[in-house]
Amino acid sequence: GKTWSPIGADREFKGTFDGNGKTISNLSSTQFFGYNGTAVTASANNNYVGFIAKASDATIKNLTISNARISGGSYVGGIVANGEDTVIDRCIVDDKSTVVGYEYVGGIIGAHRWGAGNTTRFTAIVSETDNSAEVGGYKYVGGIAGRVYDAIIQLCTNNGKVYNAGNNDVTTAGETTCF
């Protein structure tokens, strides 16, 4: 695959990324984590790995990620590694992809939190989004999201296998706090 530097690695991505129904194929992260389907091996120092590393007050929509190898330490996601007050709508990570990390690992988004200045709840919206990638990690691992707070996750599907090498439960949404 093609090695890339994630959008928002140096400064949080703010604004709208509209994939316009296009597919981005063959991405490969430079932070490799060994993974054999049941165990994750490596140190957890390569953080914020995803198509978009960090997003704040952002919307990511109408995008497909295909045949990607996304791996890192903390905050790893097929679309967004770590988001704050972010909407992800009509995005897909396909079954030819893998998303692997240590903690806060999700097929679509690794982790999401609401911004400190935000007084409205429900700040994350993940809608009509599908993950078919294989997802693996040690803790806070989910097919759609690794860990989210104050979120609405609606009309999403996870068809990918999810592996957790730690002692945490694995669900479609990892650990989620929704209102």
Coordinates of N, CA and C in Angstrom, one line a residue:
G1 N 0.8 -1.2 0.0 CA 0.0 0.0 0.0 C 0.8 1.2 0.0
K2 N 0.2 2.4 -0.1 CA 0.8 3.7 -0.1 C 0.9 4.2 1.3
T3 N 2.1 4.6 1.8 CA 2.3 5.1 3.1 C 1.8 6.6 3.1
W4 N 1.1 7.0 4.1 CA 0.6 8.3 4.1 C 0.7 8.9 5.5
S5 N 0.7 10.2 5.6 CA 0.7 11.0 6.8 C -0.8 11.4 7.0
P6 N -1.4 11.0 8.1 CA -2.8 11.3 8.3 C -3.1 12.8 8.3
I7 N -4.2 13.1 7.8 CA -4.7 14.5 7.9 C -4.9 14.8 9.3
G8 N -4.6 16.0 9.8 CA -4.8 16.4 11.2 C -3.7 15.9 12.1
A9 N -2.6 15.4 11.6 CA -1.6 14.8 12.5 C -0.9 16.0 13.3
D10 N -0.6 17.1 12.6 CA 0.1 18.2 13.3 C -0.9 19.2 14.0
R11 N -2.1 19.3 13.4 CA -3.1 20.2 13.9 C -4.4 19.6 13.6
E12 N -5.4 19.7 14.6 CA -6.7 19.1 14.4 C -7.3 19.5 13.1
F13 N -7.9 18.6 12.4 CA -8.7 18.9 11.2 C -10.0 19.5 11.6
K14 N -10.4 20.7 11.1 CA -11.6 21.4 11.4 C -12.3 21.7 10.0
G15 N -13.5 21.4 9.9 CA -14.2 21.7 8.6 C -14.9 20.5 8.1
T16 N -15.1 20.4 6.8 CA -15.8 19.3 6.2 C -14.9 18.6 5.2
F17 N -14.9 17.3 5.3 CA -14.2 16.5 4.2 C -15.3 15.7 3.6
D18 N -15.6 16.0 2.3 CA -16.6 15.3 1.6 C -15.9 14.5 0.5
G19 N -16.0 13.1 0.7 CA -15.3 12.2 -0.2 C -16.1 12.1 -1.5
N20 N -17.3 12.7 -1.6 CA -18.1 12.7 -2.8 C -18.3 11.4 -3.4
G21 N -18.4 10.3 -2.5 CA -18.7 9.0 -3.0 C -17.4 8.3 -3.5
K22 N -16.3 8.8 -3.4 CA -15.1 8.2 -4.0 C -14.4 7.2 -3.0
T23 N -13.5 6.4 -3.5 CA -12.8 5.4 -2.7 C -11.3 5.7 -2.7
I24 N -10.8 5.7 -1.5 CA -9.3 5.8 -1.3 C -8.8 4.4 -1.0
S25 N -7.9 3.9 -1.8 CA -7.4 2.5 -1.7 C -6.0 2.4 -1.3
N26 N -5.6 1.3 -0.7 CA -4.2 0.9 -0.5 C -3.4 1.7 0.4
L27 N -4.0 2.3 1.5 CA -3.3 3.1 2.4 C -2.6 2.2 3.4
S28 N -1.4 2.6 3.8 CA -0.7 1.8 4.8 C 0.0 2.7 5.8
S29 N -0.3 2.5 7.1 CA 0.4 3.4 8.1 C 1.8 3.0 8.3
T30 N 2.6 3.9 8.7 CA 4.0 3.6 9.0 C 4.2 3.1 10.4
Q31 N 3.2 3.2 11.2 CA 3.4 2.7 12.6 C 2.8 1.3 12.6
F32 N 3.7 0.3 12.5 CA 3.2 -1.1 12.4 C 3.1 -1.7 13.8
F33 N 2.0 -2.4 14.0 CA 1.7 -3.2 15.2 C 1.6 -4.6 14.7
G34 N 2.3 -5.5 15.3 CA 2.2 -7.0 15.0 C 0.8 -7.5 15.4
Y35 N 0.2 -8.3 14.7 CA -1.1 -8.8 15.0 C -1.4 -10.1 14.3
N36 N -1.8 -11.1 15.1 CA -2.1 -12.4 14.5 C -3.5 -12.9 14.7
G37 N -4.4 -12.0 15.0 CA -5.8 -12.4 15.2 C -6.2 -12.6 16.6
T38 N -5.2 -12.8 17.5 CA -5.5 -12.9 18.9 C -4.6 -12.1 19.8
A39 N -3.5 -11.6 19.3 CA -2.5 -10.9 20.2 C -2.0 -9.7 19.5
V40 N -1.8 -8.6 20.2 CA -1.2 -7.4 19.7 C 0.2 -7.3 20.3
T41 N 1.2 -7.1 19.5 CA 2.5 -7.0 20.0 C 3.2 -5.7 19.5
A42 N 3.8 -4.9 20.4 CA 4.6 -3.7 20.1 C 4.3 -2.8 21.2
S43 N 5.1 -1.7 21.3 CA 4.9 -0.7 22.3 C 3.8 0.2 21.8
A44 N 3.2 0.9 22.7 CA 2.1 1.8 22.4 C 2.5 3.2 22.2
N45 N 3.5 3.5 21.4 CA 4.0 4.9 21.3 C 3.5 5.6 20.0
N46 N 3.0 4.9 19.0 CA 2.6 5.5 17.8 C 1.1 5.8 17.8
N47 N 0.7 7.0 18.2 CA -0.6 7.4 18.5 C -1.3 8.2 17.4
Y48 N -2.6 8.2 17.4 CA -3.4 9.0 16.4 C -3.2 8.6 15.0
V49 N -3.6 7.4 14.7 CA -3.4 6.9 13.3 C -4.7 6.5 12.7
G50 N -5.0 7.1 11.6 CA -6.3 6.9 10.9 C -6.2 7.7 9.6
F51 N -7.2 7.7 8.8 CA -7.2 8.5 7.6 C -7.1 10.0 8.0
I52 N -7.8 10.3 9.1 CA -7.7 11.6 9.8 C -7.3 11.3 11.2
A53 N -6.1 11.9 11.6 CA -5.6 11.6 12.9 C -6.4 12.3 14.0
K54 N -6.6 13.6 14.0 CA -7.4 14.3 15.0 C -8.4 15.2 14.3
A55 N -9.6 15.2 14.7 CA -10.6 16.1 14.1 C -11.4 16.8 15.2
S56 N -11.7 18.0 15.0 CA -12.5 18.8 16.0 C -13.4 19.7 15.2
D57 N -14.7 19.7 15.6 CA -15.7 20.5 15.0 C -15.7 20.2 13.5
A58 N -15.7 18.9 13.1 CA -15.5 18.5 11.7 C -16.7 17.6 11.3
T59 N -16.8 17.5 10.0 CA -17.7 16.5 9.4 C -17.0 15.8 8.3
I60 N -17.0 14.5 8.4 CA -16.4 13.6 7.4 C -17.5 12.8 6.8
K61 N -17.7 12.8 5.4 CA -18.8 12.2 4.8 C -18.5 11.6 3.5
N62 N -19.4 10.6 3.1 CA -19.4 10.1 1.7 C -18.0 9.6 1.3
L63 N -17.3 8.8 2.1 CA -16.0 8.3 1.8 C -15.9 6.8 2.0
T64 N -15.2 6.1 1.2 CA -14.9 4.7 1.4 C -13.3 4.5 1.5
I65 N -12.9 3.8 2.5 CA -11.5 3.4 2.6 C -11.4 1.9 2.2
S66 N -10.6 1.5 1.3 CA -10.5 0.2 0.8 C -9.1 -0.4 0.9
N67 N -8.9 -1.6 1.3 CA -7.7 -2.3 1.3 C -6.6 -1.5 2.1
A68 N -7.0 -1.0 3.2 CA -6.1 -0.2 4.1 C -5.4 -1.1 5.2
R69 N -4.2 -0.8 5.6 CA -3.6 -1.4 6.7 C -3.2 -0.3 7.7
I70 N -4.1 -0.1 8.7 CA -4.0 1.0 9.6 C -3.7 0.5 11.0
S71 N -2.5 0.9 11.5 CA -2.1 0.3 12.8 C -1.3 1.4 13.5
G72 N -1.4 1.3 14.9 CA -0.7 2.2 15.7 C -0.9 1.9 17.2
G73 N -0.7 2.8 18.1 CA -0.8 2.6 19.5 C -2.1 2.9 20.1
S74 N -2.2 4.1 20.6 CA -3.5 4.6 21.1 C -4.2 5.5 20.1
Y75 N -5.5 5.4 20.0 CA -6.3 6.2 19.1 C -6.0 5.8 17.7
V76 N -6.7 4.8 17.3 CA -6.5 4.2 15.9 C -7.9 4.0 15.3
G77 N -8.2 4.6 14.1 CA -9.5 4.4 13.5 C -9.4 4.4 12.0
G78 N -10.3 3.7 11.4 CA -10.3 3.6 9.9 C -10.5 4.9 9.2
I79 N -11.4 5.7 9.8 CA -11.7 7.0 9.3 C -11.1 8.1 10.1
V80 N -11.4 8.1 11.4 CA -10.8 9.1 12.3 C -10.2 8.4 13.5
A81 N -9.0 8.8 13.9 CA -8.4 8.2 15.1 C -9.0 8.8 16.4
N82 N -9.1 10.1 16.5 CA -9.6 10.8 17.7 C -10.4 12.0 17.3
G83 N -11.7 12.1 17.7 CA -12.5 13.2 17.3 C -13.1 13.9 18.5
E84 N -13.4 15.2 18.3 CA -14.1 16.0 19.3 C -15.1 16.8 18.5
D85 N -16.4 16.6 18.9 CA -17.5 17.3 18.3 C -17.5 17.1 16.8
T86 N -17.5 15.8 16.4 CA -17.3 15.4 15.0 C -18.4 14.6 14.5
V87 N -18.8 14.8 13.3 CA -19.9 14.0 12.6 C -19.2 13.1 11.5
I88 N -19.5 11.8 11.5 CA -19.1 10.9 10.5 C -20.3 10.3 9.8
D89 N -20.5 10.6 8.5 CA -21.7 10.2 7.9 C -21.5 9.5 6.5
R90 N -22.1 8.4 6.4 CA -22.0 7.6 5.1 C -20.6 7.3 4.7
C91 N -19.9 6.8 5.6 CA -18.5 6.3 5.3 C -18.4 4.8 5.5
I92 N -17.5 4.2 4.8 CA -17.3 2.8 4.8 C -15.8 2.5 4.9
V93 N -15.5 1.5 5.7 CA -14.1 0.9 5.7 C -14.4 -0.6 5.3
D94 N -13.8 -1.0 4.2 CA -14.2 -2.3 3.6 C -13.5 -3.5 4.2
D95 N -14.0 -4.7 3.7 CA -13.5 -6.0 4.3 C -12.1 -6.4 3.9
K96 N -11.5 -5.6 3.0 CA -10.1 -5.9 2.7 C -9.1 -5.1 3.6
S97 N -9.7 -4.4 4.5 CA -8.9 -3.5 5.4 C -8.7 -4.1 6.8
T98 N -7.6 -3.7 7.5 CA -7.4 -4.0 8.9 C -7.1 -2.8 9.7
V99 N -7.7 -2.7 10.9 CA -7.4 -1.6 11.8 C -7.0 -2.2 13.1
V100 N -5.7 -1.9 13.5 CA -5.1 -2.6 14.7 C -4.4 -1.6 15.5
G101 N -4.5 -1.7 16.8 CA -3.8 -0.8 17.7 C -3.8 -1.4 19.1
Y102 N -3.3 -0.6 20.1 CA -3.3 -1.0 21.5 C -4.6 -0.6 22.2
E103 N -5.0 0.6 22.2 CA -6.2 1.0 22.9 C -6.9 2.1 22.1
Y104 N -8.2 2.2 22.3 CA -9.1 3.2 21.6 C -9.0 2.9 20.1
V105 N -9.4 1.7 19.8 CA -9.3 1.2 18.4 C -10.7 0.9 17.8
G106 N -11.1 1.6 16.7 CA -12.4 1.3 16.1 C -12.3 1.3 14.6
G107 N -13.1 0.4 14.0 CA -13.1 0.3 12.6 C -13.4 1.6 11.9
I108 N -14.2 2.5 12.5 CA -14.6 3.8 11.9 C -13.9 4.9 12.7
I109 N -14.0 4.9 14.1 CA -13.4 6.0 14.9 C -12.8 5.3 16.1
G110 N -11.6 5.7 16.5 CA -10.9 5.2 17.6 C -11.6 5.7 18.9
A111 N -11.7 7.0 19.1 CA -12.3 7.6 20.3 C -12.9 8.9 19.9
H112 N -13.9 9.3 20.7 CA -14.6 10.6 20.5 C -14.9 11.1 21.9
R113 N -14.8 12.4 22.0 CA -15.2 13.1 23.3 C -15.9 14.4 22.9
W114 N -16.7 14.9 23.8 CA -17.2 16.2 23.5 C -16.3 17.3 24.0
G115 N -16.3 18.4 23.3 CA -15.4 19.5 23.6 C -15.7 20.2 24.9
A116 N -14.7 20.7 25.6 CA -14.8 21.3 26.9 C -15.8 22.5 26.9
G117 N -15.8 23.2 25.8 CA -16.7 24.4 25.7 C -18.1 24.1 25.2
N118 N -18.4 22.8 24.9 CA -19.6 22.4 24.3 C -20.6 22.2 25.4
T119 N -21.7 22.9 25.4 CA -22.8 22.7 26.4 C -23.9 21.8 25.9
T120 N -23.9 21.5 24.6 CA -25.0 20.7 24.1 C -24.5 19.2 24.1
R121 N -25.3 18.3 24.5 CA -24.9 16.9 24.5 C -25.0 16.4 23.1
F122 N -24.8 15.1 22.9 CA -24.9 14.4 21.6 C -23.9 15.1 20.6
T123 N -22.7 15.2 21.0 CA -21.8 15.9 20.1 C -21.2 15.0 19.0
A124 N -21.2 13.7 19.1 CA -20.7 12.9 18.1 C -21.9 12.2 17.4
I125 N -21.9 12.3 16.1 CA -22.9 11.6 15.4 C -22.2 10.7 14.4
V126 N -22.4 9.4 14.5 CA -21.9 8.4 13.5 C -23.2 7.8 12.8
S127 N -23.4 8.1 11.6 CA -24.6 7.7 10.9 C -24.4 7.1 9.6
E128 N -25.3 6.0 9.3 CA -25.2 5.3 8.0 C -23.8 5.0 7.6
T129 N -23.1 4.4 8.5 CA -21.7 4.1 8.3 C -21.5 2.6 8.5
D130 N -20.6 2.0 7.7 CA -20.4 0.6 7.8 C -18.9 0.3 7.9
N131 N -18.6 -0.7 8.8 CA -17.3 -1.2 8.9 C -17.3 -2.7 8.6
S132 N -16.4 -3.2 7.7 CA -16.3 -4.6 7.4 C -14.8 -5.0 7.6
A133 N -14.0 -4.1 8.1 CA -12.6 -4.4 8.3 C -12.4 -5.2 9.6
E134 N -11.3 -6.0 9.6 CA -11.0 -6.7 10.8 C -10.3 -5.7 11.8
V135 N -10.8 -5.7 13.0 CA -10.3 -4.7 14.0 C -9.7 -5.5 15.2
G136 N -8.6 -5.1 15.7 CA -7.9 -5.8 16.8 C -7.2 -4.8 17.7
G137 N -7.2 -5.1 19.0 CA -6.5 -4.3 19.9 C -6.5 -4.9 21.3
Y138 N -6.0 -4.2 22.3 CA -5.9 -4.6 23.6 C -7.0 -4.2 24.6
K139 N -7.4 -2.9 24.5 CA -8.5 -2.4 25.3 C -9.2 -1.3 24.6
Y140 N -10.5 -1.2 24.9 CA -11.4 -0.2 24.2 C -11.4 -0.5 22.7
V141 N -11.9 -1.6 22.3 CA -11.9 -2.0 20.9 C -13.3 -2.2 20.4
G142 N -13.7 -1.7 19.2 CA -15.0 -1.9 18.7 C -15.1 -1.8 17.2
G143 N -16.0 -2.5 16.6 CA -16.2 -2.5 15.2 C -16.4 -1.1 14.6
I144 N -17.3 -0.4 15.2 CA -17.6 1.0 14.8 C -16.7 2.0 15.5
A145 N -16.7 1.9 16.9 CA -16.0 2.9 17.7 C -15.3 2.2 18.9
G146 N -14.1 2.6 19.2 CA -13.4 2.0 20.3 C -14.0 2.6 21.6
R147 N -14.1 3.9 21.8 CA -14.7 4.5 23.0 C -15.2 5.9 22.6
V148 N -16.5 6.1 23.0 CA -17.1 7.4 22.7 C -17.9 7.8 23.9
Y149 N -18.0 9.1 24.0 CA -18.8 9.7 25.1 C -19.9 10.6 24.4
D150 N -21.1 10.7 25.0 CA -22.1 11.6 24.5 C -22.3 11.5 23.0
A151 N -22.6 10.3 22.5 CA -22.7 10.1 21.1 C -24.0 9.5 20.6
I152 N -24.3 9.8 19.4 CA -25.4 9.1 18.7 C -24.8 8.3 17.6
I153 N -25.0 7.0 17.7 CA -24.5 6.0 16.7 C -25.8 5.4 16.1
Q154 N -26.1 5.7 14.9 CA -27.3 5.3 14.3 C -27.2 4.7 12.9
L155 N -28.0 3.7 12.6 CA -28.0 3.1 11.2 C -26.6 2.7 10.8
C156 N -25.8 2.2 11.7 CA -24.5 1.7 11.3 C -24.4 0.2 11.4
T157 N -23.5 -0.4 10.6 CA -23.3 -1.8 10.7 C -21.8 -2.2 10.8
N158 N -21.6 -3.2 11.6 CA -20.2 -3.8 11.6 C -20.3 -5.2 11.2
N159 N -19.6 -5.6 10.1 CA -19.6 -6.9 9.6 C -18.2 -7.5 9.8
G160 N -17.2 -6.7 10.3 CA -15.9 -7.2 10.5 C -15.7 -7.9 11.8
K161 N -14.6 -8.8 11.8 CA -14.3 -9.5 13.0 C -13.6 -8.5 13.9
V162 N -13.9 -8.6 15.2 CA -13.3 -7.7 16.2 C -12.6 -8.6 17.3
Y163 N -11.3 -8.3 17.5 CA -10.5 -9.1 18.4 C -10.0 -8.2 19.5
N164 N -10.1 -8.7 20.7 CA -9.6 -7.9 21.9 C -8.6 -8.8 22.7
A165 N -7.4 -8.4 22.7 CA -6.4 -9.2 23.4 C -6.4 -8.9 24.9
G166 N -7.1 -7.9 25.4 CA -7.1 -7.6 26.8 C -8.3 -8.2 27.5
N167 N -8.6 -7.7 28.7 CA -9.7 -8.3 29.5 C -11.0 -7.5 29.3
N168 N -11.1 -6.7 28.3 CA -12.3 -5.9 28.1 C -13.3 -6.6 27.2
D169 N -14.6 -6.3 27.4 CA -15.6 -6.8 26.5 C -15.4 -6.2 25.1
V170 N -15.8 -6.9 24.1 CA -15.8 -6.4 22.7 C -17.2 -6.2 22.2
T171 N -17.6 -5.1 21.7 CA -18.9 -4.8 21.1 C -18.7 -4.0 19.9
T172 N -19.8 -3.8 19.2 CA -19.8 -3.0 18.0 C -19.3 -1.6 18.3
A173 N -19.6 -1.1 19.5 CA -19.2 0.2 19.8 C -18.2 0.3 21.0
G174 N -17.4 -0.7 21.3 CA -16.5 -0.7 22.3 C -17.1 -0.2 23.6
E175 N -16.6 0.9 24.2 CA -17.3 1.4 25.4 C -17.9 2.7 25.0
T176 N -19.2 2.8 25.2 CA -20.0 4.0 24.7 C -20.9 4.6 25.8
T177 N -20.8 5.9 25.9 CA -21.7 6.6 26.7 C -22.6 7.4 25.9
C178 N -23.9 7.0 25.8 CA -24.9 7.7 24.9 C -26.0 8.3 25.7
F179 N -26.6 9.4 25.3 CA -27.7 10.0 26.0 C -28.9 10.1 25.1

